């Protein structure tokens, strides 16, 4: 479980087929299909309540599927716990920021490396050499990640005390600490001003290159989505109403109808 | 002298119990109200070893166990080990169903567990039923002459083991295991999604916490001549919970300081008071709990350790730990 | 068969008492998400209030036919019990719980435990730790009026209590039955009573007529009063302004505030109503089991909370159903186990609790509230 299978050519990073989720009588997602190859950047858009976050929760195993199948790098995730799915190489951020608020910024990132850390209770208690080496190693890696998202100077700050935009970036650093192949971002630019949004876009480009990532992101800021993504999936009332390049999606009458009075 | 040492033994045992409770309640954020149950399991397991093992193995014709003999000391050590293991196993047994419970529900379920342990002890003749069990001294002959010597030996032992508990739990907290637990306390969903195995982390907290409570129980049983089921009641649980809460959930040094302060107030200052005030002990105890919760719910040190407080840093002019947030 | 029926009735009446307590637990939890451990103490205080009213005196006949005077006596005691619990709850909420609004759940839970301990121990200071026998609802007949009753039978028992001194000089209290359903009151018995003294050496001024109800009849009364209270509570919650406000605050406190609902008043009122019912439970407990003491509230309180959890916390029908189910289980299981296991009776509730939490954490009647991520 701890070592993810080697990515082989042709196997999609994420594959979803006929994915459906019902909450009691409410169908939040129905018949969702997607296939994400390596290094792709895909946007998931749709009006409020369309079911976007639910799709993320299904991918990461927070919710159980009602029907359909999800495979991460060729591995069916059925029956896996969220932490097991994470260890397959999926990491995410949250629409409502969920940091470990009373832990330090550095600890937030270190915690997410637990997965790859492998030393036992006795090593902790006796402070063995293995313990010290592994800890030094992950501290260095964590600091590098903080540097990447521009939080190097705040390593000892309490996570809850960071400014809003910083918290969003810390969530990204924490997600990267799990060493993912697929990073999924739930409204990463929400609450940011245009300048911050631009910086975020650049940062994501760098991160994607450096960490060899596939990105799937939900975003309401259309300009941001159109610029970032190669491909866009549009959800409305839980169903896919369009997919295609930004230009195709923008011209699609169904999309325009769904967004009428909502955006743009 | 013996008076001070006796108090030291009792206080150390309570502190050991409270430190192990802090691991579960303070760091892992699982609100357990049944810790006295693990204490009871440790005490009873040790008592059974002493009663059926040490006393039971005395050859027919000889009067009783000879305290201080090599075999007695071995039996003593065995009783501690069995106390730890038995409580650890109970920690696992209680922990498994508790994995599915959170917050108030966990509190009530663990409270129920504590009650069940007491009810079982009370109704099981093999462990003396409501009368409880006698535990003979193994470590050293204890009579009028050796009273002081015994108290000193036991106090050193208990204080040393409490220090071991402190270091064990502190080191555990400052490692990946501790980070996992605290992250679960802070946000369970996010913790699981960064790859923490919730079940394993929580069970670890329960088992380690219970095991140290079991050690405390075993030390207690060996020190007292007699244990009774009714001692292991919810009041005891709340008493040590008060150490944890007053000191700060998630602060080990806080637990020790609060334990010391409360114990001295309770057992020493109160005893110097007139009888009318002494009879109000429980009322005062409850009142302190209420006022404390209303006025300073995070306890004395919050989740900081003593060395991380501004007071300490000013005292020793050094900077470490987290920066102040506001 | 008869044994089963008896046990079933016993279980039912115990269950009804649990239900009375559980209702308050569930209402308070529903509205402020607090396990109010002190709720068991409200029950205890109700039992004591009833005790003092009932033992103060019997009710004078006021010319009503039997058994009305008895019911009246009981009714007054019950009202006193319910009101004193209710008022205490309002005070506790104001002083201890309201300052905690917005602080952590653990702080609130510990405060509730603290209040529970506090009330128990204040109870010991005020009432003493000793168990007391619970007086029955009874009617008092003054010796001056006794002549009117000579030659009559009574639906309950007519009895007098007085002190006799044994040949060794020791005083003891005796209870002499003067008349009953098939024994008429004689003039001789009344005449003799004039010479008896009570414990303080004063002449006994009269005699008592006890409740005419059999054990089974009492059980039925308990069940009927629960049904009535439940009905009234349902109306209160679903058909009144207060009920609407209460449901609004419990569903979404912020929105309720925006809509101009004064949540502090609603919360206070909820405590009052919940404790009012617990007070009724307290007096019924006293009558049914005959003994009260300051610690009496803790276990039944805890069991009632378990009942509320079994029924689905926040659900009023759930509390009633859970209470009754738990009462019946607690009586029936030990009744059919070999007697050496009867000591494990108290474990039944906790085992039931853990089982329900594992298999249906939202309780039998509760809605499941999954966390949105
Ligand atoms: N745990 C849940 N229980 C019940 N219903 C849920 C749950 N999670 C989501 N829903 C419902 O599913 C639907 C889709 O919600 P979702 O959060 O996926 O929308 P979204 O597209 O992310 O919207 P937004 O843009 O507002 O974030 C909504 O109607 C929501 O109320
Ligand atoms: Mg969303």
Coordinates of N, CA and C in Angstrom, one line a residue, chain B residues 3-201:
Chain B
X3 N 4.7 10.2 56.1 CA 3.5 11.0 55.7 C 3.7 11.6 54.3
X4 N 4.8 12.3 54.1 CA 5.1 13.0 52.9 C 5.2 12.0 51.7
X5 N 6.0 10.9 52.1 CA 6.2 9.9 51.0 C 4.9 9.2 50.6
X6 N 4.1 9.0 51.6 CA 2.8 8.3 51.2 C 2.0 9.2 50.3
X7 N 2.0 10.5 50.6 CA 1.3 11.4 49.7 C 2.0 11.4 48.3
X8 N 3.3 11.4 48.3 CA 4.0 11.4 47.0 C 3.7 10.2 46.2
X9 N 3.5 9.0 46.8 CA 3.2 7.8 46.1 C 1.8 8.0 45.4
X10 N 0.8 8.5 46.2 CA -0.5 8.7 45.7 C -0.6 9.7 44.6
X11 N 0.1 10.8 44.8 CA 0.1 11.9 43.8 C 0.7 11.4 42.5
X12 N 1.9 10.7 42.6 CA 2.5 10.2 41.4 C 1.6 9.2 40.6
X13 N 1.0 8.4 41.4 CA 0.1 7.4 40.7 C -1.0 8.2 39.9
X14 N -1.6 9.2 40.6 CA -2.6 10.0 40.0 C -2.1 10.7 38.7
X15 N -0.9 11.3 38.9 CA -0.3 12.0 37.8 C 0.0 11.1 36.6
X16 N 0.5 9.9 36.9 CA 0.7 8.9 35.8 C -0.6 8.6 35.1
X17 N -1.7 8.5 35.9 CA -3.0 8.2 35.3 C -3.4 9.4 34.4
X18 N -3.2 10.6 35.0 CA -3.7 11.8 34.2 C -2.9 12.0 33.0
X19 N -1.5 11.7 33.0 CA -0.7 11.9 31.8 C -1.2 11.0 30.7
X20 N -1.5 9.8 31.1 CA -2.0 8.8 30.1 C -3.4 9.2 29.6
X21 N -4.2 9.8 30.4 CA -5.5 10.3 30.0 C -5.3 11.5 29.0
X22 N -4.3 12.3 29.3 CA -4.1 13.5 28.4 C -3.7 13.0 27.0
X23 N -3.0 11.9 26.9 CA -2.7 11.4 25.5 C -4.0 11.2 24.8
X24 N -5.0 10.6 25.4 CA -6.3 10.2 24.7 C -7.1 11.5 24.6
X25 N -7.3 12.2 25.7 CA -8.3 13.3 25.7 C -7.7 14.6 25.1
X26 N -6.5 14.9 25.5 CA -5.9 16.2 25.2 C -5.3 16.2 23.8
X27 N -4.4 15.2 23.5 CA -3.7 15.2 22.2 C -4.6 14.6 21.1
X28 N -5.1 13.4 21.4 CA -5.9 12.8 20.3 C -7.3 13.4 20.2
X29 N -7.7 14.1 21.3 CA -9.0 14.8 21.2 C -10.2 13.9 21.3
X30 N -10.0 12.7 21.8 CA -11.1 11.7 22.0 C -11.6 11.9 23.5
X31 N -12.8 12.3 23.7 CA -13.2 12.6 25.0 C -13.6 11.4 25.8
X32 N -12.6 10.8 26.5 CA -12.9 9.6 27.2 C -13.3 9.8 28.6
X33 N -14.3 9.3 29.1 CA -14.7 9.4 30.5 C -14.6 8.1 31.3
X34 N -13.8 7.2 30.7 CA -13.8 5.8 31.3 C -12.4 5.4 31.7
X35 N -11.5 6.4 31.9 CA -10.1 6.1 32.2 C -9.9 5.3 33.5
X36 N -10.8 5.6 34.4 CA -10.7 4.9 35.7 C -10.9 3.4 35.5
X37 N -11.6 3.1 34.4 CA -11.8 1.6 34.1 C -10.5 1.0 33.8
X38 N -9.6 1.6 33.0 CA -8.3 1.0 32.7 C -7.5 0.9 34.0
X39 N -7.6 1.9 34.8 CA -6.9 1.9 36.1 C -7.4 0.7 36.9
X40 N -8.7 0.5 36.9 CA -9.2 -0.7 37.7 C -8.7 -2.0 37.1
X41 N -8.7 -2.1 35.8 CA -8.2 -3.3 35.1 C -6.8 -3.6 35.5
X42 N -6.0 -2.6 35.5 CA -4.6 -2.8 35.9 C -4.5 -3.2 37.3
X43 N -5.2 -2.5 38.2 CA -5.2 -2.8 39.6 C -5.6 -4.3 39.9
X44 N -6.7 -4.7 39.3 CA -7.3 -6.0 39.5 C -6.3 -7.1 38.9
X45 N -5.8 -6.8 37.7 CA -4.9 -7.8 37.1 C -3.7 -8.0 38.0
X46 N -3.1 -6.9 38.5 CA -2.0 -7.1 39.4 C -2.4 -7.8 40.7
X47 N -3.6 -7.5 41.2 CA -4.0 -8.1 42.5 C -4.2 -9.6 42.2
X48 N -4.7 -10.0 41.1 CA -4.9 -11.4 40.8 C -3.6 -12.1 40.7
X49 N -2.6 -11.4 40.1 CA -1.2 -12.1 40.0 C -0.7 -12.3 41.4
X50 N -0.8 -11.3 42.3 CA -0.3 -11.4 43.6 C -1.1 -12.4 44.4
X51 N -2.4 -12.4 44.3 CA -3.2 -13.3 45.1 C -3.1 -14.7 44.6
X52 N -3.3 -15.0 43.3 CA -3.3 -16.3 42.9 C -1.8 -16.8 42.5
X53 N -1.0 -15.9 42.1 CA 0.4 -16.3 41.8 C 1.3 -16.3 43.0
X54 N 1.6 -15.2 43.5 CA 2.5 -15.1 44.6 C 2.0 -15.9 45.8
X55 N 0.8 -15.5 46.3 CA 0.3 -16.2 47.4 C -0.1 -17.7 47.2
X56 N -0.6 -17.9 45.9 CA -1.0 -19.2 45.6 C 0.2 -20.2 45.5
X57 N 1.4 -19.7 45.1 CA 2.5 -20.5 44.9 C 3.3 -20.8 46.2
X58 N 2.8 -20.3 47.3 CA 3.5 -20.6 48.5 C 3.3 -22.1 48.9
X59 N 4.4 -22.8 49.1 CA 4.2 -24.3 49.3 C 3.4 -24.5 50.6
X60 N 2.6 -25.6 50.6 CA 1.8 -25.9 51.7 C 2.8 -26.0 52.9
X61 N 2.3 -25.5 54.1 CA 3.1 -25.7 55.3 C 3.8 -24.4 55.6
X62 N 4.2 -23.6 54.6 CA 4.8 -22.3 54.9 C 3.7 -21.2 55.1
X63 N 4.0 -20.3 55.9 CA 3.0 -19.4 56.4 C 2.5 -18.5 55.3
X64 N 3.3 -17.7 54.6 CA 2.8 -16.7 53.7 C 3.9 -16.3 52.8
X65 N 3.7 -15.4 51.8 CA 4.8 -15.0 51.0 C 5.8 -14.2 51.9
X66 N 7.0 -14.3 51.5 CA 8.0 -13.6 52.2 C 8.4 -12.4 51.4
X67 N 7.9 -11.2 51.9 CA 8.2 -10.0 51.1 C 9.7 -9.8 51.0
X68 N 10.1 -9.3 49.9 CA 11.5 -9.0 49.7 C 12.3 -10.1 49.2
X69 N 11.8 -11.3 49.2 CA 12.6 -12.4 48.7 C 12.6 -12.3 47.1
X70 N 13.6 -13.0 46.6 CA 13.8 -12.9 45.1 C 12.5 -13.2 44.4
X71 N 11.8 -14.3 44.8 CA 10.6 -14.7 44.0 C 9.5 -13.7 44.2
X72 N 9.5 -13.1 45.4 CA 8.4 -12.1 45.6 C 8.6 -10.9 44.7
X73 N 9.9 -10.5 44.6 CA 10.2 -9.3 43.7 C 9.8 -9.7 42.3
X74 N 10.1 -10.9 41.9 CA 9.7 -11.3 40.5 C 8.2 -11.2 40.4
X75 N 7.5 -11.7 41.4 CA 6.1 -11.7 41.3 C 5.6 -10.3 41.2
X76 N 6.2 -9.4 41.9 CA 5.9 -8.0 41.9 C 6.0 -7.4 40.5
X77 N 7.2 -7.7 39.9 CA 7.4 -7.2 38.6 C 6.4 -7.8 37.6
X78 N 6.1 -9.1 37.8 CA 5.1 -9.8 36.9 C 3.8 -9.1 37.1
X79 N 3.4 -8.7 38.3 CA 2.1 -8.1 38.5 C 2.0 -6.7 37.7
X80 N 3.1 -6.0 37.7 CA 3.1 -4.8 37.0 C 2.9 -5.0 35.5
X81 N 3.7 -6.0 35.0 CA 3.6 -6.3 33.6 C 2.2 -6.8 33.2
X82 N 1.7 -7.6 34.0 CA 0.3 -8.1 33.7 C -0.7 -7.0 33.7
X83 N -0.5 -6.1 34.7 CA -1.4 -4.9 34.8 C -1.3 -4.1 33.5
X84 N -0.1 -3.9 33.0 CA 0.1 -3.1 31.8 C -0.6 -3.8 30.6
X85 N -0.3 -5.1 30.5 CA -0.8 -5.8 29.3 C -2.3 -5.9 29.4
X86 N -2.8 -6.3 30.5 CA -4.3 -6.4 30.6 C -5.0 -5.1 30.3
X87 N -4.5 -4.0 30.8 CA -5.2 -2.8 30.5 C -5.0 -2.4 29.1
X88 N -3.8 -2.7 28.5 CA -3.6 -2.4 27.1 C -4.6 -3.2 26.2
X89 N -4.8 -4.5 26.6 CA -5.8 -5.3 25.8 C -7.2 -4.7 26.0
X90 N -7.5 -4.2 27.2 CA -8.8 -3.6 27.3 C -8.9 -2.3 26.5
X91 N -7.8 -1.6 26.5 CA -7.7 -0.4 25.7 C -8.1 -0.7 24.2
X92 N -7.6 -1.8 23.7 CA -7.8 -2.2 22.4 C -9.3 -2.6 22.2
X93 N -9.8 -3.4 23.2 CA -11.2 -3.8 23.1 C -12.2 -2.6 23.2
X94 N -11.9 -1.7 24.0 CA -12.7 -0.5 24.1 C -12.5 0.4 22.9
X95 N -11.3 0.5 22.4 CA -10.9 1.4 21.3 C -11.6 1.0 20.0
X96 N -11.8 -0.3 19.8 CA -12.3 -0.7 18.5 C -13.7 -0.2 18.3
X97 N -14.7 -0.4 19.2 CA -16.0 0.2 19.0 C -16.0 1.7 19.0
X98 N -15.0 2.2 19.8 CA -15.0 3.7 19.9 C -14.5 4.4 18.7
X99 N -13.9 3.6 17.7 CA -13.5 4.2 16.5 C -14.6 4.9 15.7
X100 N -15.8 4.3 15.9 CA -16.9 4.8 15.2 C -17.7 5.9 15.9
X101 N -17.2 6.3 17.1 CA -17.9 7.3 17.8 C -17.1 8.6 18.0
X102 N -17.8 9.6 18.1 CA -17.2 10.9 18.2 C -17.8 11.7 19.3
X103 N -17.0 12.6 19.9 CA -17.5 13.7 20.8 C -18.3 13.1 21.9
X104 N -19.5 13.6 22.1 CA -20.3 13.2 23.3 C -20.6 11.7 23.3
X105 N -20.8 11.2 22.2 CA -21.1 9.7 22.1 C -20.0 8.9 22.6
X106 N -18.8 9.3 22.3 CA -17.6 8.6 22.8 C -17.5 8.8 24.3
X107 N -17.8 10.0 24.7 CA -17.8 10.2 26.2 C -18.7 9.3 26.9
X108 N -19.9 9.2 26.4 CA -20.9 8.3 27.1 C -20.5 6.8 27.0
X109 N -20.1 6.4 25.9 CA -19.7 5.0 25.7 C -18.5 4.6 26.6
X110 N -17.5 5.5 26.7 CA -16.4 5.2 27.6 C -16.8 5.2 29.1
X111 N -17.7 6.2 29.4 CA -18.3 6.2 30.7 C -19.0 4.9 31.0
X112 N -19.7 4.4 30.0 CA -20.4 3.1 30.2 C -19.4 2.0 30.4
X113 N -18.3 2.0 29.7 CA -17.2 1.0 29.8 C -16.7 1.0 31.3
X114 N -16.4 2.2 31.8 CA -15.9 2.3 33.2 C -16.9 1.7 34.2
X115 N -18.2 2.0 33.9 CA -19.2 1.4 34.8 C -19.3 -0.1 34.7
X116 N -19.1 -0.6 33.5 CA -19.2 -2.0 33.3 C -18.1 -2.7 34.0
X117 N -16.9 -2.2 33.9 CA -15.7 -2.8 34.6 C -16.0 -2.9 36.1
X118 N -16.6 -1.8 36.7 CA -16.9 -1.8 38.1 C -17.9 -2.8 38.4
X119 N -19.0 -2.9 37.6 CA -20.0 -3.8 37.9 C -19.5 -5.3 37.8
X120 N -18.7 -5.5 36.8 CA -18.1 -6.9 36.6 C -17.3 -7.2 37.9
X121 N -16.4 -6.3 38.3 CA -15.6 -6.6 39.5 C -16.5 -6.8 40.7
X122 N -17.5 -6.0 40.8 CA -18.4 -6.2 42.0 C -19.1 -7.5 42.0
X123 N -19.3 -8.1 40.9 CA -20.1 -9.3 40.8 C -19.4 -10.6 40.6
X124 N -18.1 -10.4 40.5 CA -17.3 -11.6 40.2 C -16.6 -12.1 41.5
X125 N -17.0 -13.3 41.9 CA -16.5 -13.8 43.2 C -15.0 -14.0 43.2
X126 N -14.5 -14.4 42.0 CA -13.1 -14.8 41.9 C -12.2 -13.6 42.2
X127 N -12.7 -12.3 42.1 CA -11.9 -11.2 42.4 C -12.6 -10.5 43.7
X128 N -13.3 -11.3 44.5 CA -13.7 -10.8 45.8 C -15.1 -10.1 45.8
X129 N -15.7 -10.0 44.6 CA -17.0 -9.3 44.6 C -16.9 -7.9 45.2
X130 N -18.0 -7.5 45.9 CA -18.0 -6.2 46.5 C -17.0 -6.0 47.5
X131 N -16.5 -7.0 48.1 CA -15.5 -6.9 49.2 C -14.1 -6.4 48.6
X132 N -13.9 -6.8 47.4 CA -12.6 -6.5 46.8 C -11.5 -7.5 47.1
X133 N -10.3 -7.2 46.9 CA -9.2 -8.2 47.0 C -8.2 -7.7 48.0
X134 N -7.5 -8.6 48.6 CA -6.4 -8.3 49.4 C -5.1 -8.5 48.6
X135 N -4.2 -7.6 48.8 CA -2.9 -7.6 48.0 C -1.8 -7.6 49.0
X136 N -1.0 -8.7 49.1 CA 0.0 -8.7 50.1 C 1.2 -7.9 49.6
X137 N 2.1 -7.5 50.5 CA 3.3 -6.7 50.1 C 4.3 -7.7 49.6
X138 N 4.9 -7.4 48.5 CA 5.9 -8.2 48.0 C 7.3 -7.6 48.0
X139 N 7.3 -6.3 47.9 CA 8.6 -5.7 47.6 C 9.5 -5.7 48.8
X140 N 8.9 -5.5 49.9 CA 9.8 -5.3 51.1 C 8.9 -5.6 52.3
X141 N 9.4 -6.2 53.3 CA 8.6 -6.4 54.6 C 8.2 -5.0 55.1
X142 N 6.9 -4.9 55.4 CA 6.4 -3.6 55.9 C 5.9 -3.8 57.2
X143 N 6.6 -3.3 58.2 CA 6.1 -3.3 59.6 C 6.5 -2.0 60.2
X144 N 6.3 -1.9 61.5 CA 6.6 -0.6 62.1 C 8.0 -0.1 61.9
X145 N 9.0 -1.1 61.9 CA 10.4 -0.8 61.8 C 10.7 -0.3 60.4
X146 N 10.2 -1.0 59.4 CA 10.6 -0.7 58.0 C 9.6 0.3 57.3
X147 N 8.7 0.8 58.1 CA 7.7 1.7 57.5 C 8.3 2.8 56.6
X148 N 9.3 3.5 57.1 CA 9.9 4.5 56.4 C 10.7 4.0 55.2
X149 N 11.4 3.0 55.4 CA 12.2 2.4 54.3 C 11.3 2.0 53.2
X150 N 10.2 1.3 53.5 CA 9.2 0.9 52.5 C 8.7 2.0 51.7
X151 N 8.2 3.1 52.5 CA 7.6 4.2 51.8 C 8.7 4.9 50.9
X152 N 9.9 5.0 51.3 CA 10.9 5.6 50.5 C 11.2 4.8 49.2
X153 N 11.3 3.5 49.4 CA 11.6 2.6 48.2 C 10.4 2.8 47.2
X154 N 9.2 2.7 47.8 CA 8.1 2.7 46.8 C 7.9 4.1 46.2
X155 N 8.2 5.1 46.9 CA 8.1 6.5 46.4 C 9.1 6.7 45.2
X156 N 10.3 6.2 45.5 CA 11.3 6.3 44.4 C 10.9 5.6 43.2
X157 N 10.4 4.4 43.4 CA 9.9 3.5 42.3 C 8.8 4.2 41.5
X158 N 7.8 4.7 42.2 CA 6.7 5.3 41.5 C 7.0 6.6 40.8
X159 N 7.8 7.4 41.5 CA 8.2 8.7 40.9 C 9.0 8.4 39.6
X160 N 9.9 7.4 39.7 CA 10.7 7.1 38.5 C 9.8 6.6 37.4
X161 N 8.9 5.8 37.7 CA 8.0 5.3 36.6 C 7.1 6.4 36.1
X162 N 6.7 7.3 36.9 CA 6.0 8.4 36.4 C 6.8 9.3 35.5
X163 N 8.1 9.4 35.8 CA 9.0 10.2 34.9 C 9.1 9.4 33.6
X164 N 9.2 8.1 33.7 CA 9.3 7.3 32.4 C 8.0 7.5 31.6
X165 N 6.9 7.5 32.3 CA 5.6 7.8 31.6 C 5.7 9.1 30.8
X166 N 6.1 10.1 31.6 CA 6.2 11.5 31.0 C 7.1 11.5 29.8
X167 N 8.3 10.9 29.9 CA 9.2 11.0 28.7 C 8.6 10.1 27.6
X168 N 8.1 9.0 27.9 CA 7.5 8.1 26.9 C 6.4 8.9 26.1
X169 N 5.5 9.5 26.8 CA 4.4 10.2 26.1 C 4.9 11.4 25.4
X170 N 5.8 12.2 26.0 CA 6.3 13.4 25.4 C 7.0 13.0 24.1
X171 N 7.9 12.0 24.1 CA 8.5 11.6 22.9 C 7.6 11.1 21.8
X172 N 6.6 10.4 22.3 CA 5.6 9.9 21.3 C 4.9 11.1 20.7
X173 N 4.5 12.1 21.5 CA 3.8 13.2 20.9 C 4.7 14.0 19.9
X174 N 6.0 14.1 20.2 CA 6.9 14.8 19.3 C 7.4 13.9 18.3
X175 N 6.6 13.2 17.6 CA 7.0 12.3 16.5 C 5.8 12.2 15.5
X176 N 6.0 11.4 14.5 CA 4.9 11.3 13.6 C 3.6 10.8 14.2
X177 N 3.8 10.0 15.3 CA 2.6 9.4 15.9 C 1.8 10.6 16.6
X178 N 2.6 11.4 17.3 CA 1.9 12.6 17.9 C 1.3 13.5 16.9
X179 N 2.0 13.8 15.9 CA 1.4 14.7 14.8 C 0.1 14.1 14.3
X180 N 0.1 12.8 14.0 CA -1.1 12.2 13.5 C -2.2 12.4 14.5
X181 N -2.0 12.1 15.8 CA -3.1 12.3 16.8 C -3.6 13.7 16.8
X182 N -2.6 14.6 16.9 CA -3.1 16.0 17.0 C -3.8 16.4 15.8
X183 N -3.4 16.0 14.6 CA -4.1 16.3 13.4 C -5.5 15.8 13.4
X184 N -5.7 14.6 14.0 CA -7.0 14.0 14.1 C -7.9 14.9 15.0
X185 N -7.3 15.3 16.1 CA -8.0 16.2 17.0 C -8.4 17.5 16.2
X186 N -7.5 18.0 15.4 CA -7.8 19.3 14.8 C -8.8 19.1 13.6
X187 N -8.7 18.1 12.8 CA -9.6 17.9 11.7 C -9.5 16.5 11.2
X188 N -10.5 15.7 11.7 CA -10.4 14.3 11.4 C -10.5 14.0 9.9
X189 N -11.3 14.7 9.2 CA -11.5 14.4 7.7 C -10.2 14.8 7.0
X190 N -9.7 16.0 7.3 CA -8.5 16.4 6.6 C -7.3 15.4 7.0
X191 N -7.2 15.0 8.2 CA -6.2 14.1 8.6 C -6.2 12.8 7.8
X192 N -7.4 12.2 7.6 CA -7.5 11.0 6.9 C -7.1 11.2 5.4
X193 N -7.5 12.4 4.9 CA -7.2 12.7 3.5 C -5.7 13.1 3.3
X194 N -4.9 13.3 4.3 CA -3.5 13.5 4.0 C -2.8 12.1 4.3
X195 N -3.6 11.1 4.5 CA -3.0 9.8 4.6 C -2.9 9.2 6.0
X196 N -3.5 9.8 7.0 CA -3.4 9.2 8.3 C -4.4 8.1 8.4
X197 N -3.9 6.9 8.9 CA -4.8 5.8 9.1 C -5.5 6.1 10.5
X198 N -6.7 6.5 10.4 CA -7.4 7.0 11.7 C -7.5 5.8 12.7
X199 N -7.9 4.7 12.2 CA -8.1 3.6 13.1 C -6.8 3.2 13.9
X200 N -5.7 3.2 13.1 CA -4.5 2.8 13.7 C -4.0 3.8 14.7
X201 N -4.1 5.1 14.4 CA -3.7 6.2 15.3 C -4.5 6.2 16.5

